[in-house]
């Protein structure tokens, strides 16, 4: 009887652990997207008023490029890379357009 219970728990763990790893990485991607979007809003507001934007925080994102006034006027794309927290195969970059301030998660 005990062996059956242990086998069932082992099967459930074999299913749950990869699902949890995928969930953690998808959450890390969305956290980076939220951080990049919040930064882009403040950086564009600074650029419109010809103030140099502050440096981008890199809390949820592994790399976080900083917006400059030149980037804002040239309407360039900036790529933010989320931290690897779970299944690295689900890592999706965040691309932000400096002219409009829109940020999207790569498909």
Short mmCIF file of N, CA and C in Angstrom, two decimals:
data_model
loop_
_atom_site.label_atom_id
_atom_site.label_comp_id
_atom_site.label_asym_id
_atom_site.label_seq_id
_atom_site.Cartn_x
_atom_site.Cartn_y
_atom_site.Cartn_z
N UNK A 1 0.81 -1.20 0.00
CA UNK A 1 0.00 0.00 0.00
C UNK A 1 0.86 1.27 0.00
N UNK A 2 1.90 1.26 0.83
CA UNK A 2 2.79 2.41 0.90
C UNK A 2 3.51 2.64 -0.43
N UNK A 3 3.88 1.58 -1.10
CA UNK A 3 4.55 1.70 -2.40
C UNK A 3 3.64 2.34 -3.43
N UNK A 4 2.36 2.04 -3.37
CA UNK A 4 1.41 2.65 -4.31
C UNK A 4 1.30 4.14 -4.07
N UNK A 5 1.23 4.54 -2.80
CA UNK A 5 1.15 5.96 -2.46
C UNK A 5 2.42 6.69 -2.91
N UNK A 6 3.57 6.08 -2.67
CA UNK A 6 4.84 6.69 -3.09
C UNK A 6 4.90 6.80 -4.61
N UNK A 7 4.44 5.80 -5.32
CA UNK A 7 4.44 5.83 -6.78
C UNK A 7 3.51 6.92 -7.31
N UNK A 8 2.35 7.08 -6.70
CA UNK A 8 1.41 8.13 -7.13
C UNK A 8 2.01 9.50 -6.88
N UNK A 9 2.61 9.69 -5.73
CA UNK A 9 3.25 10.98 -5.42
C UNK A 9 4.38 11.25 -6.40
N UNK A 10 5.17 10.23 -6.74
CA UNK A 10 6.25 10.40 -7.72
C UNK A 10 5.73 10.79 -9.09
N UNK A 11 4.64 10.19 -9.51
CA UNK A 11 4.05 10.52 -10.82
C UNK A 11 3.52 11.95 -10.82
N UNK A 12 2.84 12.34 -9.76
CA UNK A 12 2.33 13.71 -9.66
C UNK A 12 3.47 14.73 -9.64
N UNK A 13 4.54 14.42 -8.93
CA UNK A 13 5.70 15.32 -8.89
C UNK A 13 6.36 15.43 -10.26
N UNK A 14 6.42 14.32 -11.00
CA UNK A 14 7.02 14.34 -12.34
C UNK A 14 6.21 15.23 -13.29
N UNK A 15 4.94 15.34 -13.06
CA UNK A 15 4.10 16.21 -13.90
C UNK A 15 4.15 17.65 -13.40
N UNK A 16 4.13 17.85 -12.08
CA UNK A 16 4.00 19.19 -11.51
C UNK A 16 5.28 20.01 -11.61
N UNK A 17 6.44 19.42 -11.45
CA UNK A 17 7.69 20.19 -11.43
C UNK A 17 7.97 20.87 -12.76
N UNK A 18 7.86 20.21 -13.92
CA UNK A 18 8.06 20.94 -15.17
C UNK A 18 7.01 22.03 -15.41
N UNK A 19 5.77 21.77 -14.99
CA UNK A 19 4.73 22.79 -15.15
C UNK A 19 5.04 24.00 -14.29
N UNK A 20 5.52 23.78 -13.08
CA UNK A 20 5.88 24.88 -12.19
C UNK A 20 7.05 25.68 -12.77
N UNK A 21 8.03 24.99 -13.33
CA UNK A 21 9.18 25.66 -13.94
C UNK A 21 8.74 26.54 -15.10
N UNK A 22 7.80 26.06 -15.90
CA UNK A 22 7.28 26.86 -17.02
C UNK A 22 6.52 28.06 -16.51
N UNK A 23 5.72 27.87 -15.47
CA UNK A 23 4.95 28.96 -14.88
C UNK A 23 5.87 30.04 -14.34
N UNK A 24 6.93 29.65 -13.66
CA UNK A 24 7.87 30.62 -13.08
C UNK A 24 8.53 31.45 -14.19
N UNK A 25 8.93 30.84 -15.31
CA UNK A 25 9.58 31.58 -16.38
C UNK A 25 8.59 32.53 -17.07
N UNK A 26 7.37 32.07 -17.31
CA UNK A 26 6.37 32.96 -17.93
C UNK A 26 6.10 34.16 -17.03
N UNK A 27 6.09 33.95 -15.73
CA UNK A 27 5.91 35.05 -14.79
C UNK A 27 7.10 36.00 -14.82
N UNK A 28 8.31 35.48 -14.93
CA UNK A 28 9.50 36.32 -15.03
C UNK A 28 9.47 37.15 -16.31
N UNK A 29 9.00 36.58 -17.41
CA UNK A 29 8.87 37.34 -18.66
C UNK A 29 7.91 38.50 -18.49
N UNK A 30 6.77 38.24 -17.85
CA UNK A 30 5.77 39.30 -17.67
C UNK A 30 6.24 40.35 -16.67
N UNK A 31 7.03 39.97 -15.69
CA UNK A 31 7.58 40.95 -14.75
C UNK A 31 8.55 41.88 -15.47
N UNK A 32 9.35 41.33 -16.37
CA UNK A 32 10.27 42.16 -17.15
C UNK A 32 9.48 43.10 -18.07
N UNK A 33 8.40 42.60 -18.66
CA UNK A 33 7.56 43.45 -19.51
C UNK A 33 6.98 44.60 -18.71
N UNK A 34 6.50 44.34 -17.52
CA UNK A 34 5.93 45.40 -16.68
C UNK A 34 6.99 46.41 -16.28
N UNK A 35 8.18 45.93 -15.94
CA UNK A 35 9.27 46.83 -15.56
C UNK A 35 9.70 47.70 -16.74
N UNK A 36 9.81 47.10 -17.92
CA UNK A 36 10.22 47.85 -19.11
C UNK A 36 9.16 48.90 -19.47
N UNK A 37 7.89 48.55 -19.39
CA UNK A 37 6.82 49.48 -19.72
C UNK A 37 6.79 50.65 -18.75
N UNK A 38 6.94 50.38 -17.46
CA UNK A 38 6.97 51.45 -16.46
C UNK A 38 8.15 52.38 -16.70
N UNK A 39 9.30 51.80 -17.01
CA UNK A 39 10.48 52.63 -17.28
C UNK A 39 10.28 53.47 -18.54
N UNK A 40 9.73 52.86 -19.59
CA UNK A 40 9.53 53.59 -20.85
C UNK A 40 8.60 54.78 -20.65
N UNK A 41 7.57 54.64 -19.83
CA UNK A 41 6.66 55.76 -19.58
C UNK A 41 7.39 56.94 -18.95
N UNK A 42 8.22 56.68 -17.95
CA UNK A 42 8.93 57.78 -17.30
C UNK A 42 10.05 58.32 -18.20
N UNK A 43 10.71 57.45 -18.94
CA UNK A 43 11.81 57.89 -19.81
C UNK A 43 11.29 58.76 -20.94
N UNK A 44 10.15 58.42 -21.50
CA UNK A 44 9.58 59.23 -22.59
C UNK A 44 9.13 60.57 -22.06
N UNK A 45 8.55 60.58 -20.86
CA UNK A 45 8.15 61.85 -20.26
C UNK A 45 9.38 62.75 -20.05
N UNK A 46 10.48 62.16 -19.62
CA UNK A 46 11.72 62.93 -19.46
C UNK A 46 12.25 63.40 -20.81
N UNK A 47 12.21 62.54 -21.81
CA UNK A 47 12.75 62.90 -23.13
C UNK A 47 11.93 64.01 -23.78
N UNK A 48 10.62 63.99 -23.58
CA UNK A 48 9.76 65.04 -24.15
C UNK A 48 10.13 66.40 -23.57
N UNK A 49 10.51 66.42 -22.32
CA UNK A 49 10.88 67.68 -21.66
C UNK A 49 12.38 67.95 -21.76
N UNK A 50 13.08 67.24 -22.64
CA UNK A 50 14.52 67.40 -22.87
C UNK A 50 15.36 67.22 -21.62
N UNK A 51 14.90 66.35 -20.73
CA UNK A 51 15.70 65.97 -19.57
C UNK A 51 16.32 64.62 -19.86
N UNK A 52 17.54 64.38 -19.44
CA UNK A 52 18.11 63.03 -19.64
C UNK A 52 17.39 62.03 -18.76
N UNK A 53 16.89 60.94 -19.34
CA UNK A 53 16.19 59.93 -18.54
C UNK A 53 17.14 59.24 -17.57
N UNK A 54 16.57 58.79 -16.46
CA UNK A 54 17.34 58.03 -15.49
C UNK A 54 17.74 56.68 -16.09
N UNK A 55 18.69 56.03 -15.47
CA UNK A 55 19.10 54.70 -15.92
C UNK A 55 17.97 53.71 -15.69
N UNK A 56 17.88 52.74 -16.57
CA UNK A 56 16.84 51.72 -16.46
C UNK A 56 17.16 50.77 -15.31
N UNK A 57 16.18 50.46 -14.48
CA UNK A 57 16.43 49.49 -13.41
C UNK A 57 16.49 48.09 -14.00
N UNK A 58 17.36 47.28 -13.48
CA UNK A 58 17.47 45.90 -13.97
C UNK A 58 17.15 44.95 -12.81
N UNK A 59 15.91 44.98 -12.37
CA UNK A 59 15.50 44.11 -11.28
C UNK A 59 14.93 42.81 -11.84
N UNK A 60 13.92 42.94 -12.69
CA UNK A 60 13.30 41.76 -13.30
C UNK A 60 13.95 41.40 -14.63
N UNK A 61 14.63 42.35 -15.23
CA UNK A 61 15.27 42.12 -16.53
C UNK A 61 16.77 41.93 -16.33
N UNK A 62 17.33 40.99 -17.07
CA UNK A 62 18.78 40.75 -17.02
C UNK A 62 19.52 41.93 -17.64
N UNK A 63 19.06 42.38 -18.79
CA UNK A 63 19.63 43.56 -19.43
C UNK A 63 18.53 44.57 -19.64
N UNK A 64 18.84 45.81 -19.36
CA UNK A 64 17.85 46.88 -19.48
C UNK A 64 18.53 48.12 -20.06
N UNK A 65 18.42 48.33 -21.38
CA UNK A 65 19.05 49.50 -21.97
C UNK A 65 18.36 50.79 -21.52
N UNK A 66 19.12 51.84 -21.44
CA UNK A 66 18.60 53.14 -21.01
C UNK A 66 18.21 53.97 -22.22
N UNK A 67 17.08 54.63 -22.13
CA UNK A 67 16.61 55.50 -23.21
C UNK A 67 17.39 56.81 -23.16
N UNK A 68 17.77 57.30 -24.32
CA UNK A 68 18.37 58.62 -24.43
C UNK A 68 17.46 59.51 -25.26
N UNK A 69 17.70 60.79 -25.23
CA UNK A 69 16.90 61.71 -26.04
C UNK A 69 17.07 61.39 -27.52
N UNK A 70 18.28 60.98 -27.91
CA UNK A 70 18.52 60.61 -29.31
C UNK A 70 17.72 59.37 -29.69
N UNK A 71 17.63 58.38 -28.78
CA UNK A 71 16.81 57.20 -29.04
C UNK A 71 15.35 57.57 -29.21
N UNK A 72 14.90 58.49 -28.39
CA UNK A 72 13.49 58.88 -28.43
C UNK A 72 13.16 59.53 -29.78
N UNK A 73 14.00 60.43 -30.24
CA UNK A 73 13.71 61.12 -31.49
C UNK A 73 13.90 60.23 -32.71
N UNK A 74 14.74 59.21 -32.62
CA UNK A 74 14.97 58.34 -33.77
C UNK A 74 14.02 57.14 -33.80
N UNK A 75 13.17 57.01 -32.78
CA UNK A 75 12.14 55.96 -32.76
C UNK A 75 12.76 54.56 -32.90
N UNK A 76 13.72 54.25 -32.05
CA UNK A 76 14.41 52.97 -32.13
C UNK A 76 13.76 51.91 -31.22
N UNK A 77 14.12 50.66 -31.47
CA UNK A 77 13.65 49.55 -30.63
C UNK A 77 14.72 49.23 -29.59
N UNK A 78 14.30 49.05 -28.37
CA UNK A 78 15.19 48.63 -27.30
C UNK A 78 14.74 47.25 -26.83
N UNK A 79 15.69 46.33 -26.67
CA UNK A 79 15.37 44.97 -26.24
C UNK A 79 15.77 44.76 -24.78
N UNK A 80 14.82 44.29 -24.01
CA UNK A 80 15.03 43.95 -22.62
C UNK A 80 14.97 42.43 -22.51
N UNK A 81 15.92 41.83 -21.80
CA UNK A 81 15.98 40.38 -21.69
C UNK A 81 15.64 39.99 -20.25
N UNK A 82 14.58 39.19 -20.06
CA UNK A 82 14.21 38.77 -18.71
C UNK A 82 15.25 37.84 -18.10
N UNK A 83 15.24 37.78 -16.79
CA UNK A 83 16.11 36.83 -16.09
C UNK A 83 15.58 35.42 -16.27
N UNK A 84 16.49 34.46 -16.29
CA UNK A 84 16.08 33.06 -16.39
C UNK A 84 15.71 32.60 -14.98
N UNK A 85 14.44 32.25 -14.81
CA UNK A 85 13.94 31.83 -13.50
C UNK A 85 13.43 30.40 -13.50
N UNK A 86 13.14 29.86 -14.66
CA UNK A 86 12.59 28.52 -14.72
C UNK A 86 13.05 27.83 -15.99
N UNK A 87 12.10 27.50 -16.84
CA UNK A 87 12.38 26.82 -18.10
C UNK A 87 12.95 27.84 -19.09
N UNK A 88 14.25 27.77 -19.35
CA UNK A 88 14.91 28.75 -20.22
C UNK A 88 14.39 28.71 -21.65
N UNK A 89 13.75 27.62 -22.05
CA UNK A 89 13.20 27.54 -23.40
C UNK A 89 12.03 28.50 -23.58
N UNK A 90 11.42 28.94 -22.49
CA UNK A 90 10.29 29.86 -22.56
C UNK A 90 10.71 31.32 -22.40
N UNK A 91 12.00 31.59 -22.40
CA UNK A 91 12.50 32.96 -22.27
C UNK A 91 12.10 33.77 -23.49
N UNK A 92 11.43 34.89 -23.29
CA UNK A 92 10.97 35.76 -24.38
C UNK A 92 11.46 37.18 -24.13
N UNK A 93 12.08 37.79 -25.12
CA UNK A 93 12.57 39.15 -25.00
C UNK A 93 11.42 40.14 -25.03
N UNK A 94 11.64 41.29 -24.43
CA UNK A 94 10.68 42.38 -24.45
C UNK A 94 11.25 43.45 -25.36
N UNK A 95 10.46 43.90 -26.33
CA UNK A 95 10.90 44.95 -27.25
C UNK A 95 10.05 46.18 -27.01
N UNK A 96 10.71 47.32 -26.79
CA UNK A 96 10.03 48.59 -26.57
C UNK A 96 10.41 49.56 -27.68
N UNK A 97 9.44 50.27 -28.21
CA UNK A 97 9.65 51.29 -29.24
C UNK A 97 9.74 52.63 -28.51
N UNK A 98 10.86 53.32 -28.68
CA UNK A 98 11.08 54.54 -27.91
C UNK A 98 10.17 55.69 -28.31
N UNK A 99 9.80 55.78 -29.56
CA UNK A 99 8.96 56.89 -29.98
C UNK A 99 7.56 56.84 -29.43
N UNK A 100 7.00 55.65 -29.35
CA UNK A 100 5.62 55.52 -28.87
C UNK A 100 5.53 55.01 -27.43
N UNK A 101 6.58 54.38 -26.94
CA UNK A 101 6.56 53.86 -25.59
C UNK A 101 5.88 52.52 -25.45
N UNK A 102 5.55 51.88 -26.57
CA UNK A 102 4.90 50.58 -26.49
C UNK A 102 5.92 49.48 -26.26
N UNK A 103 5.55 48.52 -25.46
CA UNK A 103 6.42 47.37 -25.17
C UNK A 103 5.63 46.10 -25.44
N UNK A 104 6.28 45.13 -26.08
CA UNK A 104 5.63 43.86 -26.37
C UNK A 104 6.56 42.71 -26.02
N UNK A 105 5.95 41.60 -25.69
CA UNK A 105 6.67 40.38 -25.40
C UNK A 105 6.80 39.59 -26.69
N UNK A 106 7.99 39.12 -27.01
CA UNK A 106 8.21 38.38 -28.25
C UNK A 106 7.37 37.10 -28.23
N UNK A 107 6.87 36.70 -29.39
CA UNK A 107 6.06 35.46 -29.44
C UNK A 107 6.87 34.22 -29.20
#
